[in-house]
PDB file of C-alpha atoms and ligand atoms in Angstrom:
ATOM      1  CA  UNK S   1      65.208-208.382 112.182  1.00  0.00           C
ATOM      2  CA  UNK S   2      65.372-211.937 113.866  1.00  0.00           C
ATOM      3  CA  UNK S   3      63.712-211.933 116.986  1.00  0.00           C
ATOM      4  CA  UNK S   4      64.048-214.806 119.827  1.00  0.00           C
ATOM      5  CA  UNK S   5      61.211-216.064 122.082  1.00  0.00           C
ATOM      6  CA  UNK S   6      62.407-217.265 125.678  1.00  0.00           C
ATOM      7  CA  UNK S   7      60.169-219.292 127.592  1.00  0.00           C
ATOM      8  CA  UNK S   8      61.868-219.081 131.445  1.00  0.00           C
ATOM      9  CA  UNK S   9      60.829-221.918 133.714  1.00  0.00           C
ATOM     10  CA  UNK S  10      61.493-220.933 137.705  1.00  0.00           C
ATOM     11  CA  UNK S  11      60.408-223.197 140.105  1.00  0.00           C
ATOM     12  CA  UNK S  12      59.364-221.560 143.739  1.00  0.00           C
ATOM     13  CA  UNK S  13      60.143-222.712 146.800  1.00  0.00           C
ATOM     14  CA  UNK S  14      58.273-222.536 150.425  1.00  0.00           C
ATOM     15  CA  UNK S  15      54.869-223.807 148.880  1.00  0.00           C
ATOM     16  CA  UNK S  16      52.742-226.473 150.004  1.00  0.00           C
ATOM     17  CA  UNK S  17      52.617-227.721 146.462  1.00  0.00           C
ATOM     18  CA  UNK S  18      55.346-227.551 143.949  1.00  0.00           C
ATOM     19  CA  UNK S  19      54.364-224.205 142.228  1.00  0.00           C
ATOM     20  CA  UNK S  20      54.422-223.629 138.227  1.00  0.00           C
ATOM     21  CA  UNK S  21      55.872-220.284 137.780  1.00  0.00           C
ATOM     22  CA  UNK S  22      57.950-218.163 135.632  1.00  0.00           C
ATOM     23  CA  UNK S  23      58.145-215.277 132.891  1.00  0.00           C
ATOM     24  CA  UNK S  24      57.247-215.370 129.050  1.00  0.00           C
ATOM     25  CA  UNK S  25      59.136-213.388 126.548  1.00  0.00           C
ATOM     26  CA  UNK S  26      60.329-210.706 125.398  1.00  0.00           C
ATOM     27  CA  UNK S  27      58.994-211.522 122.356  1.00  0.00           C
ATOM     28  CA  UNK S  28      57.692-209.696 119.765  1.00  0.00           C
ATOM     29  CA  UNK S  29      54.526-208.430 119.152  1.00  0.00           C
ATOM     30  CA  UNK S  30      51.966-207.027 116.242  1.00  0.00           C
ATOM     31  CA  UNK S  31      48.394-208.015 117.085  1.00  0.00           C
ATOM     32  CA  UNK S  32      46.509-210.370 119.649  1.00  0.00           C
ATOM     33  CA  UNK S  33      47.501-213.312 117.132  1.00  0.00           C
ATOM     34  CA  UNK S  34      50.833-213.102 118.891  1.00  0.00           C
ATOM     35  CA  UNK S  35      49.759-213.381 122.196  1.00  0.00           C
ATOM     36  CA  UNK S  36      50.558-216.211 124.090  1.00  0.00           C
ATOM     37  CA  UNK S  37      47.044-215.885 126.066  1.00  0.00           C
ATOM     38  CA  UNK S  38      45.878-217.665 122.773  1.00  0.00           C
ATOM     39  CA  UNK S  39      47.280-221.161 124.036  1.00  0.00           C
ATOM     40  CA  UNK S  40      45.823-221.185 127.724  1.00  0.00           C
ATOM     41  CA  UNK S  41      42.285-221.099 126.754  1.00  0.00           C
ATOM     42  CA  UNK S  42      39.323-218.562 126.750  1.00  0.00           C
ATOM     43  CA  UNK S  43      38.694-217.464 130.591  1.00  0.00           C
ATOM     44  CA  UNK S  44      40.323-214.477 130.122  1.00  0.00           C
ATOM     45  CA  UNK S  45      40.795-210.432 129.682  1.00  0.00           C
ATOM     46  CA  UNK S  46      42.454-208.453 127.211  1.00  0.00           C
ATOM     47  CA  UNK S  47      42.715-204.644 127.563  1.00  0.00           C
ATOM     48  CA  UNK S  48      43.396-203.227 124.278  1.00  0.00           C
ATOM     49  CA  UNK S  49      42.353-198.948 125.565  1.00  0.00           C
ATOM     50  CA  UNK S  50      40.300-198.556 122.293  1.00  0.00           C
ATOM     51  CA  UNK S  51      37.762-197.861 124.394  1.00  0.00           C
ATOM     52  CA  UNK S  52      39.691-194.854 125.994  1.00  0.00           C
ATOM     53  CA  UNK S  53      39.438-196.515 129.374  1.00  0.00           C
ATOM     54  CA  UNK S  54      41.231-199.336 131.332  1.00  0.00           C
ATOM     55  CA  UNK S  55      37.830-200.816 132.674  1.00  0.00           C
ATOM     56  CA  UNK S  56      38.100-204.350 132.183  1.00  0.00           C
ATOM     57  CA  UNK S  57      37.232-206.335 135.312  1.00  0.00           C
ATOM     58  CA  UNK S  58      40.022-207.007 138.737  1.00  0.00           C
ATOM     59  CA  UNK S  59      42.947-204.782 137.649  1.00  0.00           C
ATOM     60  CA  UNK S  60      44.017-201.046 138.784  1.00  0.00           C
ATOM     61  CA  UNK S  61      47.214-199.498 137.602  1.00  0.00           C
ATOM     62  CA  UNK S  62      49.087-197.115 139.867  1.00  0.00           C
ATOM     63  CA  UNK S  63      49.879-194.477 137.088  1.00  0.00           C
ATOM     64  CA  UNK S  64      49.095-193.811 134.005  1.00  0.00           C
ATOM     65  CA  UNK S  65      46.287-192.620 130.945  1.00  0.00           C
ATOM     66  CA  UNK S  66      45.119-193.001 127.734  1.00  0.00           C
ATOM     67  CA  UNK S  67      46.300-191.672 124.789  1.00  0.00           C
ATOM     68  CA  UNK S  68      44.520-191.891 121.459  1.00  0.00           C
ATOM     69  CA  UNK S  69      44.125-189.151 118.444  1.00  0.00           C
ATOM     70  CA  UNK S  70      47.552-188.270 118.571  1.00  0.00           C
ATOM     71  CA  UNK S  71      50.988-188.769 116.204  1.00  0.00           C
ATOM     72  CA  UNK S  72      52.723-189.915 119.577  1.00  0.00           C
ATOM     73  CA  UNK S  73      50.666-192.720 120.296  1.00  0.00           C
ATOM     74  CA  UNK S  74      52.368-195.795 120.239  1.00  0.00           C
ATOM     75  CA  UNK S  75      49.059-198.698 119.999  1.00  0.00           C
ATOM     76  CA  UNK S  76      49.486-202.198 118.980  1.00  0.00           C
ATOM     77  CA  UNK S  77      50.020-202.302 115.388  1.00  0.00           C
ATOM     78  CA  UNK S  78      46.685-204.375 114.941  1.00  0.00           C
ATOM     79  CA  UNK S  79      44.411-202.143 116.762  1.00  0.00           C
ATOM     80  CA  UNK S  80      43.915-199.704 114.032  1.00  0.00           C
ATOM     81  CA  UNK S  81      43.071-202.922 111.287  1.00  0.00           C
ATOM     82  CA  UNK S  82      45.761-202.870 109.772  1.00  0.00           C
ATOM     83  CA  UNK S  83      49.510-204.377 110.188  1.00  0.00           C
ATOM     84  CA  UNK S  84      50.788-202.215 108.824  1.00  0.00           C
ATOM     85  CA  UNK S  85      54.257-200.688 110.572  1.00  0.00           C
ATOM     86  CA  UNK S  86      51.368-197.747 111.655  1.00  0.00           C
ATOM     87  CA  UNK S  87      49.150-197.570 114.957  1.00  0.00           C
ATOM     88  CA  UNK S  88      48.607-193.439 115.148  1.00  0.00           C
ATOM     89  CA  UNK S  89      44.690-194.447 114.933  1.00  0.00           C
ATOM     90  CA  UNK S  90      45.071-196.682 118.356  1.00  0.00           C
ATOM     91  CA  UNK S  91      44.928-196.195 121.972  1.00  0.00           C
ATOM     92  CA  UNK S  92      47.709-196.751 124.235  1.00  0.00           C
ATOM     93  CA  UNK S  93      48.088-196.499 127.800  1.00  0.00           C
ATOM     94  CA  UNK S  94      51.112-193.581 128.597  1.00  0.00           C
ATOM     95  CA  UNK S  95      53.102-193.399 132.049  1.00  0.00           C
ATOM     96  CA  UNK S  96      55.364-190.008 131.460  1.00  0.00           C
ATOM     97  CA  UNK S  97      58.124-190.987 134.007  1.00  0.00           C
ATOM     98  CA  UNK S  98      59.308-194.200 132.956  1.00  0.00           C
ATOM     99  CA  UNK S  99      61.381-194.646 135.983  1.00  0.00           C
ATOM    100  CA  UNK S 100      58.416-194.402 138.144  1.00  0.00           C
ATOM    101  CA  UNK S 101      56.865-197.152 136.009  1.00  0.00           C
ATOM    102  CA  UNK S 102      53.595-198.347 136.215  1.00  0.00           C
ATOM    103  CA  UNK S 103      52.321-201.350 138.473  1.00  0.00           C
ATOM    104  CA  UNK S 104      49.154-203.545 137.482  1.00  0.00           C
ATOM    105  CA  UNK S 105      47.306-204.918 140.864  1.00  0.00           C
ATOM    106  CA  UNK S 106      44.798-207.781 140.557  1.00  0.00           C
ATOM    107  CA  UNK S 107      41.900-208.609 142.076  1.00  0.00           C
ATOM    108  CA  UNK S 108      40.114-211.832 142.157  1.00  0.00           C
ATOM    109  CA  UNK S 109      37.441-211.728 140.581  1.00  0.00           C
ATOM    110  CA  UNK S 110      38.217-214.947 138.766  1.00  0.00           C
ATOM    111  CA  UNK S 111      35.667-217.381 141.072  1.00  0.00           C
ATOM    112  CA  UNK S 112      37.631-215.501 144.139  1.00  0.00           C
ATOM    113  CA  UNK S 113      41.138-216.326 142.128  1.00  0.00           C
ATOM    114  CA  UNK S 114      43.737-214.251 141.502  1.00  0.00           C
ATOM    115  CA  UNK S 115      44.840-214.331 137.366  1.00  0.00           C
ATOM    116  CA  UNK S 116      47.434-217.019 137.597  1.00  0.00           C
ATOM    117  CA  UNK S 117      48.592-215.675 134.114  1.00  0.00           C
ATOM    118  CA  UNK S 118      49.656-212.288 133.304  1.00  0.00           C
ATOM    119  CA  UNK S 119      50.701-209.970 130.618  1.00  0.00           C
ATOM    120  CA  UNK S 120      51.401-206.961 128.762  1.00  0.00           C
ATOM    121  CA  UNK S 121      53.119-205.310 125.739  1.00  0.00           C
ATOM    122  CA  UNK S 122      55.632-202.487 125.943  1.00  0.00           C
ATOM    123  CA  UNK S 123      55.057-200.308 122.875  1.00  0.00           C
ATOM    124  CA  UNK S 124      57.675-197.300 123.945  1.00  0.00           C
ATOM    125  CA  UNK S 125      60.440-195.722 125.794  1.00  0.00           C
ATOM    126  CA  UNK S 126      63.640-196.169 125.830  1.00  0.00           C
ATOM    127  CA  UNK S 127      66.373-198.657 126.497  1.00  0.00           C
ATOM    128  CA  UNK S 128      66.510-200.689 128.647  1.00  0.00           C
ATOM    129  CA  UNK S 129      62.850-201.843 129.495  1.00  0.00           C
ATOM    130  CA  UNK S 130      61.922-204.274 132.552  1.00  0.00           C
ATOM    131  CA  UNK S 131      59.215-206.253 133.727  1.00  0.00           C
ATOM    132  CA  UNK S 132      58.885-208.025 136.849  1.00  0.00           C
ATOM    133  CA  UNK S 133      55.476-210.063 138.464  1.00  0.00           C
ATOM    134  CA  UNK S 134      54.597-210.973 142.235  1.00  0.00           C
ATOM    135  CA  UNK S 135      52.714-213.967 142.940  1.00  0.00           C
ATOM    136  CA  UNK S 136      50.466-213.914 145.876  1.00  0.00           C
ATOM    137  CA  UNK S 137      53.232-214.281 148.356  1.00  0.00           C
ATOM    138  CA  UNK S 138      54.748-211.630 147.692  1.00  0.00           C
ATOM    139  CA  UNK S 139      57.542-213.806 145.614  1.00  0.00           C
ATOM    140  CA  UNK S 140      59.623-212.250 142.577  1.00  0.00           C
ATOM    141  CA  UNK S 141      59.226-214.077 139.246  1.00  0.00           C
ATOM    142  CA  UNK S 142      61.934-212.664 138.030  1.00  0.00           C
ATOM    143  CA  UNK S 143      62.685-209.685 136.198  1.00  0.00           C
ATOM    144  CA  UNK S 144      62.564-209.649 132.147  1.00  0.00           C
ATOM    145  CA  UNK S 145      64.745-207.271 130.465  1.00  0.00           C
ATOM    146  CA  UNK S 146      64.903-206.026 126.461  1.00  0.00           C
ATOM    147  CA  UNK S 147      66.487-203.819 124.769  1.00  0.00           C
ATOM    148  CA  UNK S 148      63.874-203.542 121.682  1.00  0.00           C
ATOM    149  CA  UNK S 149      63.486-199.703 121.815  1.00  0.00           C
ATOM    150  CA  UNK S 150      64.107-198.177 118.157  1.00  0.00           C
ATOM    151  CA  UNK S 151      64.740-194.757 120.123  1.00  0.00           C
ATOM    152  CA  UNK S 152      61.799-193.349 118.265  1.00  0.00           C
ATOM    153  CA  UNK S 153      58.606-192.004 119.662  1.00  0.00           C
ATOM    154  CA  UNK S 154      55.832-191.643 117.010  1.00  0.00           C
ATOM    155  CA  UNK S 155      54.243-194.948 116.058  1.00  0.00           C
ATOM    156  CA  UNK S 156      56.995-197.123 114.859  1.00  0.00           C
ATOM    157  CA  UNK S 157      55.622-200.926 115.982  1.00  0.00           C
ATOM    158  CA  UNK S 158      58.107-203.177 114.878  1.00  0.00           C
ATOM    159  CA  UNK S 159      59.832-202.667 118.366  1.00  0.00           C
ATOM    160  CA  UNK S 160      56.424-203.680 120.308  1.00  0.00           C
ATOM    161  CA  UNK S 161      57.599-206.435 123.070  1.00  0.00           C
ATOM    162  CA  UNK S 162      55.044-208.813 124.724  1.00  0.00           C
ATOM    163  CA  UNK S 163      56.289-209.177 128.586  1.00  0.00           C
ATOM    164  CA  UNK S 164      54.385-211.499 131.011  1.00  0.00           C
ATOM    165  CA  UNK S 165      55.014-214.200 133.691  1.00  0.00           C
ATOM    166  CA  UNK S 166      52.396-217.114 134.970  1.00  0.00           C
ATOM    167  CA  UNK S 167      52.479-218.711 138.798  1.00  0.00           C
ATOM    168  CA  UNK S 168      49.864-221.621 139.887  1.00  0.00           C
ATOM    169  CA  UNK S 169      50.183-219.299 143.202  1.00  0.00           C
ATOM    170  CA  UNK S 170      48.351-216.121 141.777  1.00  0.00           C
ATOM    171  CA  UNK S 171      49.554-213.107 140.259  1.00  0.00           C
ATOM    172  CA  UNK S 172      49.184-210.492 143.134  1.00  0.00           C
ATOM    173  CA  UNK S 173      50.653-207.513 140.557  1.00  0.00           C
ATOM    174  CA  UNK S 174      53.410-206.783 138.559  1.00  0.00           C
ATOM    175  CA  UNK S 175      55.581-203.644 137.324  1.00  0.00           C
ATOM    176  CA  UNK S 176      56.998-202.266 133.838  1.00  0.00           C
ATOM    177  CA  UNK S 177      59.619-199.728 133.767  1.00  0.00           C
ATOM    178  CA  UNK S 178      62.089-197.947 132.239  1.00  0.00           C
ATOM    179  CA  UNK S 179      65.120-195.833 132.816  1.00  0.00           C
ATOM    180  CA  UNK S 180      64.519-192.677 131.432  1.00  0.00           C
ATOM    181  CA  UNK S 181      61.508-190.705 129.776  1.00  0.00           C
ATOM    182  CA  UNK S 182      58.315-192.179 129.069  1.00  0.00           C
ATOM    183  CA  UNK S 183      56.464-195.144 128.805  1.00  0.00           C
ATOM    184  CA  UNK S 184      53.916-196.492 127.012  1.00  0.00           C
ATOM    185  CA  UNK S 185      52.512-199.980 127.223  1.00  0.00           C
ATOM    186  CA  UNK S 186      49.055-201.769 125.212  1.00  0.00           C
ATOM    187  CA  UNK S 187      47.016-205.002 125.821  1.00  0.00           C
ATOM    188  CA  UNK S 188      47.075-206.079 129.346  1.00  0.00           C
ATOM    189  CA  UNK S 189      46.269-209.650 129.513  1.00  0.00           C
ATOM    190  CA  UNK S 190      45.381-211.848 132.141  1.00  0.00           C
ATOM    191  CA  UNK S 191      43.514-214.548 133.234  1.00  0.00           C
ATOM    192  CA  UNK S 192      42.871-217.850 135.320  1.00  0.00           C
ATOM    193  CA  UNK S 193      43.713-220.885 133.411  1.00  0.00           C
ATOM    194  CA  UNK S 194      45.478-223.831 133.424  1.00  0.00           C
ATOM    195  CA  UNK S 195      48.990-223.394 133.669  1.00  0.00           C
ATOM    196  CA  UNK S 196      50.681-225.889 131.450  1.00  0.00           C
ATOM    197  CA  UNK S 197      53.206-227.850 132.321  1.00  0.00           C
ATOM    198  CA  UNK S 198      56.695-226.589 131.784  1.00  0.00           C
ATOM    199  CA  UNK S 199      57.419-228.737 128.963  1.00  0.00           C
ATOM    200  CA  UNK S 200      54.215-227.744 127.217  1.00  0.00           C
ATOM    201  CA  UNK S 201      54.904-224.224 127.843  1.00  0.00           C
ATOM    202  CA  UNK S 202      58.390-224.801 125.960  1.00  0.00           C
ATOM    203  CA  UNK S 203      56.308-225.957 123.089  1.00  0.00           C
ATOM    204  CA  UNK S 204      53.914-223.086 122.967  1.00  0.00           C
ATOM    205  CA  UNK S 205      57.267-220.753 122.621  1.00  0.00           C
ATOM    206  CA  UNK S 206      58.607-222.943 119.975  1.00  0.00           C
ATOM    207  CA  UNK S 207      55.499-222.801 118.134  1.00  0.00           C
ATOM    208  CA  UNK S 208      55.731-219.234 118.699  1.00  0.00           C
ATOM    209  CA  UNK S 209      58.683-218.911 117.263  1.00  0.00           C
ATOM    210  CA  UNK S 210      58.133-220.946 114.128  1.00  0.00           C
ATOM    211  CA  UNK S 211      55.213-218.926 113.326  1.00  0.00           C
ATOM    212  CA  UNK S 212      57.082-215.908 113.656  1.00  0.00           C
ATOM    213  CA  UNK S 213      59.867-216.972 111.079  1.00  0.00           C
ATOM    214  CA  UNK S 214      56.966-218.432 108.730  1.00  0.00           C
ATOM    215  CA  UNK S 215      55.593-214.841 108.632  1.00  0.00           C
ATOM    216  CA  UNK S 216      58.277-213.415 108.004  1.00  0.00           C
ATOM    217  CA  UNK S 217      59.905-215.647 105.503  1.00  0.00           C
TER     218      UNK S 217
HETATM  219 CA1   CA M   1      48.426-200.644 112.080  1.00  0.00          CA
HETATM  220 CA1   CA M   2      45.612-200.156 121.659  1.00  0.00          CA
HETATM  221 CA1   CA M   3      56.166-198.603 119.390  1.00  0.00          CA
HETATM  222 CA1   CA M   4      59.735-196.174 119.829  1.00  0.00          CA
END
């Protein structure tokens, strides 16, 4: 299954400074080597919940657990060692009411910044899914959409999306949601970093995307 990476480039208005901002994917995704948090350097957190606990530092979600040991967890394919098309030995982070979704807040705790990068990957529910960041004024980055759900609910990864957005403004919080049922979501990313320059970030999804169809091929 062919699977397209879409960089979107938004400017936003009403700053002082011409802001960088917009949204990264849906694109897919089987381990951290996918992640575009790879290209923007090292100053960074991942959440990956194999630790049964969202505790890394300057993020709260509204809703939400872990869920680990069990044939309905739906991890990162990676997590468990081994890509594999299996994840029922990872840790995932479960909302039960989809519509309800689950939002992210920052804090920052990066030298008194806000993440000016932000991410996650959808791992379950059902069709459609959305994603949509705030940047410290309150501004929409706009919302990403996918249809990747295989409409099963034990394990299956090869539907595993990577959602995310960046703003040179801050990343105040952002939301995933569904439509129906549950929702299950893995490696929150975030960080401060540099944000590239919109052509650059064009690159870094065309790299992407080569990779993807070298892997594959
Ligand atoms: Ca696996
Ligand atoms: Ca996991
Ligand atoms: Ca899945
Ligand atoms: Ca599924």
């Amino acid at each position: 299954m062919k699977k397209c990476v879409m960089v979107g480039i938004a400017g936003v208005g009403a700053l002082a400074a011409p802001a960088v901002a917009g949204t990264i994917g849906p694109m897919q995704y089987l381990s951290v080597a996918d992640s575009p948090l790879q290209f923007l350097g090292a100053n960074a957190q991942l959440e990956n919940f194999e630790d049964g606990a969202l505790n890394t530092p300057g993020v709260a979600a509204s809703a939400g657990f872990v869920l680990g040991g069990s044939a309905w967890v739906d991890s990162v394919d990676g997590d468990d060692g081994f890509i594999d098309g299996a994840c029922v030995g990872g840790h995932s982070w479960l909302q039960n009411v989809a519509v309800n979704g689950i939002t992210f807040t920052f804090s920052p705790v990066f030298g008194g910044n806000l993440p000016n990068w932000a991410g996650i990957v959808w791992t379950d529910g059902h069709n459609p899914a959305y994603f949509e960041a705030f940047n410290s004024l309150g501004q929409s980055l706009g919302v990403v959409v996918h249809n990747n759900a295989d409409e099963m609910y034990q394990g299956s990864t090869a539907e595993d999306t990577f959602v995310g957005a960046y703003d040179t403004a801050g990343i105040s919080y952002f939301r995933i949601w569904g439509t129906m049922g549950g929702l299950e979501v893995d490696h929150l990313q975030y960080g401060y970093e540099p944000v590239p320059a919109p052509g650059a970030l064009a690159l870094v999804g065309a790299a992407g995307l080569l990779f993807r169809m070298r892997r594959r091929g």
